[in-house]
Amino acid sequence: AQSVTQLDSQVPVFEEAPVELRCNYSSSVSVYLFWYVQYPNQGLQLLLKYLSGSTLVKGINGFEAEFNKSQTSFHLRKPSVHISDTAEYFCAVTPPRPNTGGFKTIFGAGTRLFVKA
Amino acid sequence: DAGVTQSPTHLIKTRGQHVTLRCSPISGHKSVSWYQQVLGQGPQFIFQYYEKEERGRGNFPDRFSARQFPNYSSELNVNALLLGDSALYLCASSPTPGQGQEAFFGQGTRLTVV
C-alpha cells in the first residue's frame, strides 16, 4: 500500500530563516506528488505539485520542492520564511488508478511550521 | 467565483445518531471527494464521485455513504455515529478525477459526537 511519511511533526524556525519540510513516500510505481497548506480553521490549499519534467517545482508564496526518485522524497523548502507562513503543511501522493477505478490521494500526517519573530 | 462550500460548519451529534453533510463544488467542477481529518492527522480519503457515480472508496465502514446530484453537489451520510467519528470532514472538488488534478478544498464541517 502507498504511504506518505512526513519526518517532522513540528518545525520551529525564526522569521527570515530558511526552512525544509521533509516528505518521503513509498511507491514502486510513478505517482503524482503534492504539497498543501492548511491555515487554522480553513481547508487545504495547494502550494505546488509534481507531475513530470523538471524535478525542481516552484509554487506559491515562495515555496519550492525537489522530487528525488531514487530517495522517494519530495522535500519542501523556502529560503526565507515569514510569520504568515505559520500553518500545517501536508505532503500528498496520488498513485495510479487501480482497476476498480478512481484516484485516491494519500496524505501525510502533516508538519506544523511555527515561525517565530 | 465562489469556492467549495460546505454546510453546516459545525455540528454536534449524539452517539447512534445519523448525520448528513453537504458540499457544493466550484462551478464547472464535476468531481467531488470527501476526506476525514481527525485532530492531529492528515486527511483520510473516504469517497470520490464523478458524474454522479462513485469512482473511489477508502477504508471506511459501510456506515459511511455518499451521493452526487445532477448539479454535482454532494452529500456525505454517516449512520450509527461513534465517538471516533468526531473529526473535520473536508470536501474537495476538481474539474475531473484525473491523477494530477489539483483538489480545491472547502473549509470543512467540524463534527463532534458526544
PDB file of C-alpha atoms in Angstrom:
ATOM      1  CA  ALA A   1       0.000   0.000   0.000  1.00  0.00           C
ATOM      2  CA  GLN A   2       1.088   3.533  -0.695  1.00  0.00           C
ATOM      3  CA  SER A   3       2.151   5.664   2.253  1.00  0.00           C
ATOM      4  CA  VAL A   4       3.495   9.135   2.918  1.00  0.00           C
ATOM      5  CA  THR A   5       5.823   9.934   5.803  1.00  0.00           C
ATOM      6  CA  GLN A   6       6.423  13.458   6.963  1.00  0.00           C
ATOM      7  CA  LEU A   7       9.529  13.173   9.053  1.00  0.00           C
ATOM      8  CA  ASP A   8       8.919  16.132  11.361  1.00  0.00           C
ATOM      9  CA  SER A   9       5.663  16.731  13.217  1.00  0.00           C
ATOM     10  CA  GLN A  10       6.698  20.247  14.241  1.00  0.00           C
ATOM     11  CA  VAL A  11       9.320  22.636  12.876  1.00  0.00           C
ATOM     12  CA  PRO A  12      10.042  25.855  14.782  1.00  0.00           C
ATOM     13  CA  VAL A  13      12.043  28.466  12.889  1.00  0.00           C
ATOM     14  CA  PHE A  14      12.845  32.152  13.235  1.00  0.00           C
ATOM     15  CA  GLU A  15      11.482  34.692  10.799  1.00  0.00           C
ATOM     16  CA  GLU A  16      13.628  35.197   7.677  1.00  0.00           C
ATOM     17  CA  ALA A  17      15.446  31.878   8.247  1.00  0.00           C
ATOM     18  CA  PRO A  18      15.337  29.088   5.642  1.00  0.00           C
ATOM     19  CA  VAL A  19      13.188  26.023   6.227  1.00  0.00           C
ATOM     20  CA  GLU A  20      12.883  22.493   4.849  1.00  0.00           C
ATOM     21  CA  LEU A  21       9.911  20.244   5.500  1.00  0.00           C
ATOM     22  CA  ARG A  22      10.689  16.641   4.709  1.00  0.00           C
ATOM     23  CA  CYS A  23       8.463  14.140   2.947  1.00  0.00           C
ATOM     24  CA  ASN A  24       9.118  10.557   1.891  1.00  0.00           C
ATOM     25  CA  TYR A  25       6.714   8.298   0.068  1.00  0.00           C
ATOM     26  CA  SER A  26       6.603   4.584  -0.594  1.00  0.00           C
ATOM     27  CA  SER A  27       5.840   3.572  -4.118  1.00  0.00           C
ATOM     28  CA  SER A  28       7.281   1.318  -6.785  1.00  0.00           C
ATOM     29  CA  VAL A  29       5.223   2.988  -9.495  1.00  0.00           C
ATOM     30  CA  SER A  30       5.004   6.546 -10.693  1.00  0.00           C
ATOM     31  CA  VAL A  31       2.958   8.840  -8.522  1.00  0.00           C
ATOM     32  CA  TYR A  32       1.981  12.461  -8.629  1.00  0.00           C
ATOM     33  CA  LEU A  33       3.157  14.498  -5.640  1.00  0.00           C
ATOM     34  CA  PHE A  34       1.604  17.489  -3.936  1.00  0.00           C
ATOM     35  CA  TRP A  35       2.168  19.879  -1.050  1.00  0.00           C
ATOM     36  CA  TYR A  36      -0.857  21.514   0.569  1.00  0.00           C
ATOM     37  CA  VAL A  37      -1.021  24.148   3.322  1.00  0.00           C
ATOM     38  CA  GLN A  38      -3.761  24.428   5.928  1.00  0.00           C
ATOM     39  CA  TYR A  39      -4.180  27.646   7.896  1.00  0.00           C
ATOM     40  CA  PRO A  40      -6.125  27.492  11.192  1.00  0.00           C
ATOM     41  CA  ASN A  41      -9.833  26.776  10.751  1.00  0.00           C
ATOM     42  CA  GLN A  42      -9.505  26.577   6.989  1.00  0.00           C
ATOM     43  CA  GLY A  43      -9.427  23.932   4.307  1.00  0.00           C
ATOM     44  CA  LEU A  44      -6.327  22.891   2.402  1.00  0.00           C
ATOM     45  CA  GLN A  45      -4.746  24.995  -0.330  1.00  0.00           C
ATOM     46  CA  LEU A  46      -2.369  23.694  -2.981  1.00  0.00           C
ATOM     47  CA  LEU A  47       1.203  25.016  -2.714  1.00  0.00           C
ATOM     48  CA  LEU A  48       2.727  23.066  -5.608  1.00  0.00           C
ATOM     49  CA  LYS A  49       2.642  19.768  -7.433  1.00  0.00           C
ATOM     50  CA  TYR A  50       4.973  17.490  -9.365  1.00  0.00           C
ATOM     51  CA  LEU A  51       3.586  15.578 -12.313  1.00  0.00           C
ATOM     52  CA  SER A  52       6.618  15.121 -14.563  1.00  0.00           C
ATOM     53  CA  GLY A  53       9.531  17.016 -16.073  1.00  0.00           C
ATOM     54  CA  SER A  54      11.896  19.191 -14.044  1.00  0.00           C
ATOM     55  CA  THR A  55      12.476  17.788 -10.595  1.00  0.00           C
ATOM     56  CA  LEU A  56      12.514  21.271  -9.041  1.00  0.00           C
ATOM     57  CA  VAL A  57       8.999  22.602  -8.727  1.00  0.00           C
ATOM     58  CA  LYS A  58       8.151  26.167  -7.784  1.00  0.00           C
ATOM     59  CA  GLY A  59       4.908  27.004  -6.042  1.00  0.00           C
ATOM     60  CA  ILE A  60       3.068  29.887  -4.478  1.00  0.00           C
ATOM     61  CA  ASN A  61       4.303  32.093  -1.645  1.00  0.00           C
ATOM     62  CA  GLY A  62       7.966  31.457  -2.486  1.00  0.00           C
ATOM     63  CA  PHE A  63       7.906  27.722  -1.751  1.00  0.00           C
ATOM     64  CA  GLU A  64       9.642  25.118  -3.891  1.00  0.00           C
ATOM     65  CA  ALA A  65      10.096  21.360  -3.713  1.00  0.00           C
ATOM     66  CA  GLU A  66      12.502  18.879  -5.223  1.00  0.00           C
ATOM     67  CA  PHE A  67      11.470  15.451  -6.429  1.00  0.00           C
ATOM     68  CA  ASN A  68      14.096  12.780  -5.836  1.00  0.00           C
ATOM     69  CA  LYS A  69      13.034   9.481  -7.356  1.00  0.00           C
ATOM     70  CA  SER A  70      15.963   7.440  -6.061  1.00  0.00           C
ATOM     71  CA  GLN A  71      15.296   8.554  -2.486  1.00  0.00           C
ATOM     72  CA  THR A  72      11.498   8.667  -2.958  1.00  0.00           C
ATOM     73  CA  SER A  73      11.469  12.100  -1.385  1.00  0.00           C
ATOM     74  CA  PHE A  74       9.687  15.365  -2.105  1.00  0.00           C
ATOM     75  CA  HIS A  75      11.013  17.903   0.396  1.00  0.00           C
ATOM     76  CA  LEU A  76       9.524  21.394   0.621  1.00  0.00           C
ATOM     77  CA  ARG A  77      11.779  24.421   1.023  1.00  0.00           C
ATOM     78  CA  LYS A  78      11.587  28.164   1.447  1.00  0.00           C
ATOM     79  CA  PRO A  79      14.709  30.361   1.628  1.00  0.00           C
ATOM     80  CA  SER A  80      13.204  32.944   3.984  1.00  0.00           C
ATOM     81  CA  VAL A  81      10.032  32.412   6.000  1.00  0.00           C
ATOM     82  CA  HIS A  82       7.532  34.961   7.289  1.00  0.00           C
ATOM     83  CA  ILE A  83       5.299  34.932  10.348  1.00  0.00           C
ATOM     84  CA  SER A  84       2.363  34.416   7.977  1.00  0.00           C
ATOM     85  CA  ASP A  85       3.820  31.051   6.890  1.00  0.00           C
ATOM     86  CA  THR A  86       2.834  29.577  10.264  1.00  0.00           C
ATOM     87  CA  ALA A  87       0.467  26.748   9.324  1.00  0.00           C
ATOM     88  CA  GLU A  88       0.138  22.983   8.867  1.00  0.00           C
ATOM     89  CA  TYR A  89       1.770  21.558   5.755  1.00  0.00           C
ATOM     90  CA  PHE A  90       0.721  18.290   4.162  1.00  0.00           C
ATOM     91  CA  CYS A  91       2.559  16.192   1.629  1.00  0.00           C
ATOM     92  CA  ALA A  92       0.331  14.026  -0.557  1.00  0.00           C
ATOM     93  CA  VAL A  93       0.633  11.459  -3.331  1.00  0.00           C
ATOM     94  CA  THR A  94      -1.812  10.217  -5.920  1.00  0.00           C
ATOM     95  CA  PRO A  95      -0.861   6.741  -7.119  1.00  0.00           C
ATOM     96  CA  PRO A  96      -2.033   5.304 -10.427  1.00  0.00           C
ATOM     97  CA  ARG A  97      -5.670   4.328 -10.651  1.00  0.00           C
ATOM     98  CA  PRO A  98      -6.418   0.748  -9.631  1.00  0.00           C
ATOM     99  CA  ASN A  99      -8.607  -1.488 -11.738  1.00  0.00           C
ATOM    100  CA  THR A 100     -11.599  -0.595  -9.628  1.00  0.00           C
ATOM    101  CA  GLY A 101     -11.332   2.979 -10.815  1.00  0.00           C
ATOM    102  CA  GLY A 102     -10.929   6.309  -9.074  1.00  0.00           C
ATOM    103  CA  PHE A 103      -7.880   8.085  -7.770  1.00  0.00           C
ATOM    104  CA  LYS A 104      -7.147   8.124  -4.070  1.00  0.00           C
ATOM    105  CA  THR A 105      -4.959  10.920  -2.744  1.00  0.00           C
ATOM    106  CA  ILE A 106      -2.942   9.831   0.271  1.00  0.00           C
ATOM    107  CA  PHE A 107      -1.856  12.482   2.748  1.00  0.00           C
ATOM    108  CA  GLY A 108       0.929  12.505   5.280  1.00  0.00           C
ATOM    109  CA  ALA A 109       0.250  13.292   8.922  1.00  0.00           C
ATOM    110  CA  GLY A 110       1.342  16.894   8.486  1.00  0.00           C
ATOM    111  CA  THR A 111       4.127  19.160   9.708  1.00  0.00           C
ATOM    112  CA  ARG A 112       3.279  22.158  11.847  1.00  0.00           C
ATOM    113  CA  LEU A 113       5.537  25.084  10.953  1.00  0.00           C
ATOM    114  CA  PHE A 114       5.966  27.695  13.683  1.00  0.00           C
ATOM    115  CA  VAL A 115       7.622  30.914  12.575  1.00  0.00           C
ATOM    116  CA  LYS A 116       8.893  32.968  15.485  1.00  0.00           C
ATOM    117  CA  ALA A 117       9.714  36.679  15.487  1.00  0.00           C
TER     118      ALA A 117
ATOM    119  CA  ASP B   1     -16.313  32.970  -8.084  1.00  0.00           C
ATOM    120  CA  ALA B   2     -17.428  31.002  -5.061  1.00  0.00           C
ATOM    121  CA  GLY B   3     -15.116  28.288  -3.837  1.00  0.00           C
ATOM    122  CA  VAL B   4     -16.156  24.940  -2.439  1.00  0.00           C
ATOM    123  CA  THR B   5     -18.853  25.471   0.160  1.00  0.00           C
ATOM    124  CA  GLN B   6     -19.733  23.048   2.914  1.00  0.00           C
ATOM    125  CA  SER B   7     -22.612  23.035   5.356  1.00  0.00           C
ATOM    126  CA  PRO B   8     -23.009  23.083   8.224  1.00  0.00           C
ATOM    127  CA  THR B   9     -19.692  24.435   9.526  1.00  0.00           C
ATOM    128  CA  HIS B  10     -20.115  22.860  12.948  1.00  0.00           C
ATOM    129  CA  LEU B  11     -22.317  20.056  14.197  1.00  0.00           C
ATOM    130  CA  ILE B  12     -22.795  18.225  17.476  1.00  0.00           C
ATOM    131  CA  LYS B  13     -24.466  14.808  17.436  1.00  0.00           C
ATOM    132  CA  THR B  14     -25.101  12.039  19.934  1.00  0.00           C
ATOM    133  CA  ARG B  15     -23.750   8.505  19.577  1.00  0.00           C
ATOM    134  CA  GLY B  16     -26.021   6.358  17.463  1.00  0.00           C
ATOM    135  CA  GLN B  17     -27.497   9.262  15.510  1.00  0.00           C
ATOM    136  CA  HIS B  18     -27.261   9.877  11.796  1.00  0.00           C
ATOM    137  CA  VAL B  19     -25.664  12.901  10.107  1.00  0.00           C
ATOM    138  CA  THR B  20     -25.733  14.404   6.618  1.00  0.00           C
ATOM    139  CA  LEU B  21     -23.014  16.749   5.438  1.00  0.00           C
ATOM    140  CA  ARG B  22     -23.348  18.807   2.283  1.00  0.00           C
ATOM    141  CA  CYS B  23     -20.909  20.118  -0.298  1.00  0.00           C
ATOM    142  CA  SER B  24     -21.244  22.402  -3.296  1.00  0.00           C
ATOM    143  CA  PRO B  25     -18.291  22.232  -5.691  1.00  0.00           C
ATOM    144  CA  ILE B  26     -16.760  25.064  -7.634  1.00  0.00           C
ATOM    145  CA  SER B  27     -18.849  25.887 -10.676  1.00  0.00           C
ATOM    146  CA  GLY B  28     -17.775  23.674 -13.576  1.00  0.00           C
ATOM    147  CA  HIS B  29     -16.189  21.037 -11.371  1.00  0.00           C
ATOM    148  CA  LYS B  30     -17.722  17.601 -11.838  1.00  0.00           C
ATOM    149  CA  SER B  31     -15.646  15.573  -9.370  1.00  0.00           C
ATOM    150  CA  VAL B  32     -16.148  15.669  -5.604  1.00  0.00           C
ATOM    151  CA  SER B  33     -14.103  13.866  -2.974  1.00  0.00           C
ATOM    152  CA  TRP B  34     -14.677  13.517   0.760  1.00  0.00           C
ATOM    153  CA  TYR B  35     -11.987  13.296   3.437  1.00  0.00           C
ATOM    154  CA  GLN B  36     -11.985  12.754   7.189  1.00  0.00           C
ATOM    155  CA  GLN B  37      -9.369  14.670   9.173  1.00  0.00           C
ATOM    156  CA  VAL B  38      -9.014  13.581  12.768  1.00  0.00           C
ATOM    157  CA  LEU B  39      -7.288  16.095  15.040  1.00  0.00           C
ATOM    158  CA  GLY B  40      -3.531  15.930  14.614  1.00  0.00           C
ATOM    159  CA  GLN B  41      -3.636  13.762  11.491  1.00  0.00           C
ATOM    160  CA  GLY B  42      -3.726  14.227   7.756  1.00  0.00           C
ATOM    161  CA  PRO B  43      -6.931  13.895   5.742  1.00  0.00           C
ATOM    162  CA  GLN B  44      -8.071  10.322   5.058  1.00  0.00           C
ATOM    163  CA  PHE B  45      -9.807   9.611   1.755  1.00  0.00           C
ATOM    164  CA  ILE B  46     -13.422   8.459   2.088  1.00  0.00           C
ATOM    165  CA  PHE B  47     -15.087   8.722  -1.336  1.00  0.00           C
ATOM    166  CA  GLN B  48     -14.692  10.156  -4.793  1.00  0.00           C
ATOM    167  CA  TYR B  49     -17.658  10.853  -7.083  1.00  0.00           C
ATOM    168  CA  TYR B  50     -17.650  11.869 -10.713  1.00  0.00           C
ATOM    169  CA  GLU B  51     -20.670  12.385 -12.922  1.00  0.00           C
ATOM    170  CA  LYS B  52     -22.877  11.056 -10.102  1.00  0.00           C
ATOM    171  CA  GLU B  53     -21.031   7.748  -9.928  1.00  0.00           C
ATOM    172  CA  GLU B  54     -18.760   6.504  -7.175  1.00  0.00           C
ATOM    173  CA  ARG B  55     -15.231   6.318  -8.561  1.00  0.00           C
ATOM    174  CA  GLY B  56     -13.237   5.564  -5.436  1.00  0.00           C
ATOM    175  CA  ARG B  57     -13.751   4.420  -1.874  1.00  0.00           C
ATOM    176  CA  GLY B  58     -11.387   4.482   1.072  1.00  0.00           C
ATOM    177  CA  ASN B  59     -11.186   2.086   4.011  1.00  0.00           C
ATOM    178  CA  PHE B  60     -14.276   3.228   5.859  1.00  0.00           C
ATOM    179  CA  PRO B  61     -17.148   1.080   7.181  1.00  0.00           C
ATOM    180  CA  ASP B  62     -20.481   0.812   5.413  1.00  0.00           C
ATOM    181  CA  ARG B  63     -21.926   3.307   7.885  1.00  0.00           C
ATOM    182  CA  PHE B  64     -20.405   5.898   5.577  1.00  0.00           C
ATOM    183  CA  SER B  65     -22.177   6.582   2.303  1.00  0.00           C
ATOM    184  CA  ALA B  66     -22.354   9.409  -0.183  1.00  0.00           C
ATOM    185  CA  ARG B  67     -24.047  10.511  -3.338  1.00  0.00           C
ATOM    186  CA  GLN B  68     -23.692  13.166  -6.001  1.00  0.00           C
ATOM    187  CA  PHE B  69     -26.578  15.052  -7.509  1.00  0.00           C
ATOM    188  CA  PRO B  70     -27.181  16.215 -11.115  1.00  0.00           C
ATOM    189  CA  ASN B  71     -25.873  19.678 -10.215  1.00  0.00           C
ATOM    190  CA  TYR B  72     -22.652  17.957  -8.955  1.00  0.00           C
ATOM    191  CA  SER B  73     -23.260  18.850  -5.324  1.00  0.00           C
ATOM    192  CA  SER B  74     -22.740  16.002  -2.908  1.00  0.00           C
ATOM    193  CA  GLU B  75     -23.855  14.623   0.436  1.00  0.00           C
ATOM    194  CA  LEU B  76     -21.922  12.503   2.891  1.00  0.00           C
ATOM    195  CA  ASN B  77     -24.040  10.388   5.237  1.00  0.00           C
ATOM    196  CA  VAL B  78     -22.843   8.673   8.375  1.00  0.00           C
ATOM    197  CA  ASN B  79     -25.118   6.286  10.275  1.00  0.00           C
ATOM    198  CA  ALA B  80     -24.866   4.989  13.833  1.00  0.00           C
ATOM    199  CA  LEU B  81     -22.361   7.621  14.862  1.00  0.00           C
ATOM    200  CA  LEU B  82     -19.460   6.627  17.103  1.00  0.00           C
ATOM    201  CA  LEU B  83     -17.291   8.856  19.266  1.00  0.00           C
ATOM    202  CA  GLY B  84     -14.429   8.098  16.881  1.00  0.00           C
ATOM    203  CA  ASP B  85     -16.315   9.740  14.025  1.00  0.00           C
ATOM    204  CA  SER B  86     -15.577  13.119  15.588  1.00  0.00           C
ATOM    205  CA  ALA B  87     -13.432  14.912  13.031  1.00  0.00           C
ATOM    206  CA  LEU B  88     -13.223  17.639  10.425  1.00  0.00           C
ATOM    207  CA  TYR B  89     -14.890  16.437   7.233  1.00  0.00           C
ATOM    208  CA  LEU B  90     -13.458  18.018   4.132  1.00  0.00           C
ATOM    209  CA  CYS B  91     -14.953  18.154   0.684  1.00  0.00           C
ATOM    210  CA  ALA B  92     -12.766  18.789  -2.348  1.00  0.00           C
ATOM    211  CA  SER B  93     -13.711  19.399  -5.951  1.00  0.00           C
ATOM    212  CA  SER B  94     -11.838  19.243  -9.240  1.00  0.00           C
ATOM    213  CA  PRO B  95     -12.854  19.534 -12.884  1.00  0.00           C
ATOM    214  CA  THR B  96     -12.280  15.814 -13.469  1.00  0.00           C
ATOM    215  CA  PRO B  97     -10.964  12.971 -11.306  1.00  0.00           C
ATOM    216  CA  GLY B  98      -7.585  12.846 -13.042  1.00  0.00           C
ATOM    217  CA  GLN B  99      -4.462  11.671 -11.216  1.00  0.00           C
ATOM    218  CA  GLY B 100      -2.716  15.024 -11.467  1.00  0.00           C
ATOM    219  CA  GLN B 101      -5.706  17.222 -10.749  1.00  0.00           C
ATOM    220  CA  GLU B 102      -5.446  19.853  -8.041  1.00  0.00           C
ATOM    221  CA  ALA B 103      -8.127  19.410  -5.401  1.00  0.00           C
ATOM    222  CA  PHE B 104      -9.883  22.569  -4.204  1.00  0.00           C
ATOM    223  CA  PHE B 105     -10.966  22.159  -0.604  1.00  0.00           C
ATOM    224  CA  GLY B 106     -13.815  23.628   1.349  1.00  0.00           C
ATOM    225  CA  GLN B 107     -13.369  24.834   4.921  1.00  0.00           C
ATOM    226  CA  GLY B 108     -14.862  21.656   6.263  1.00  0.00           C
ATOM    227  CA  THR B 109     -17.576  20.584   8.662  1.00  0.00           C
ATOM    228  CA  ARG B 110     -16.450  20.055  12.251  1.00  0.00           C
ATOM    229  CA  LEU B 111     -18.438  17.082  13.605  1.00  0.00           C
ATOM    230  CA  THR B 112     -18.412  16.371  17.318  1.00  0.00           C
ATOM    231  CA  VAL B 113     -20.030  13.164  18.544  1.00  0.00           C
ATOM    232  CA  VAL B 114     -20.870  13.085  22.257  1.00  0.00           C
TER     233      VAL B 114
END
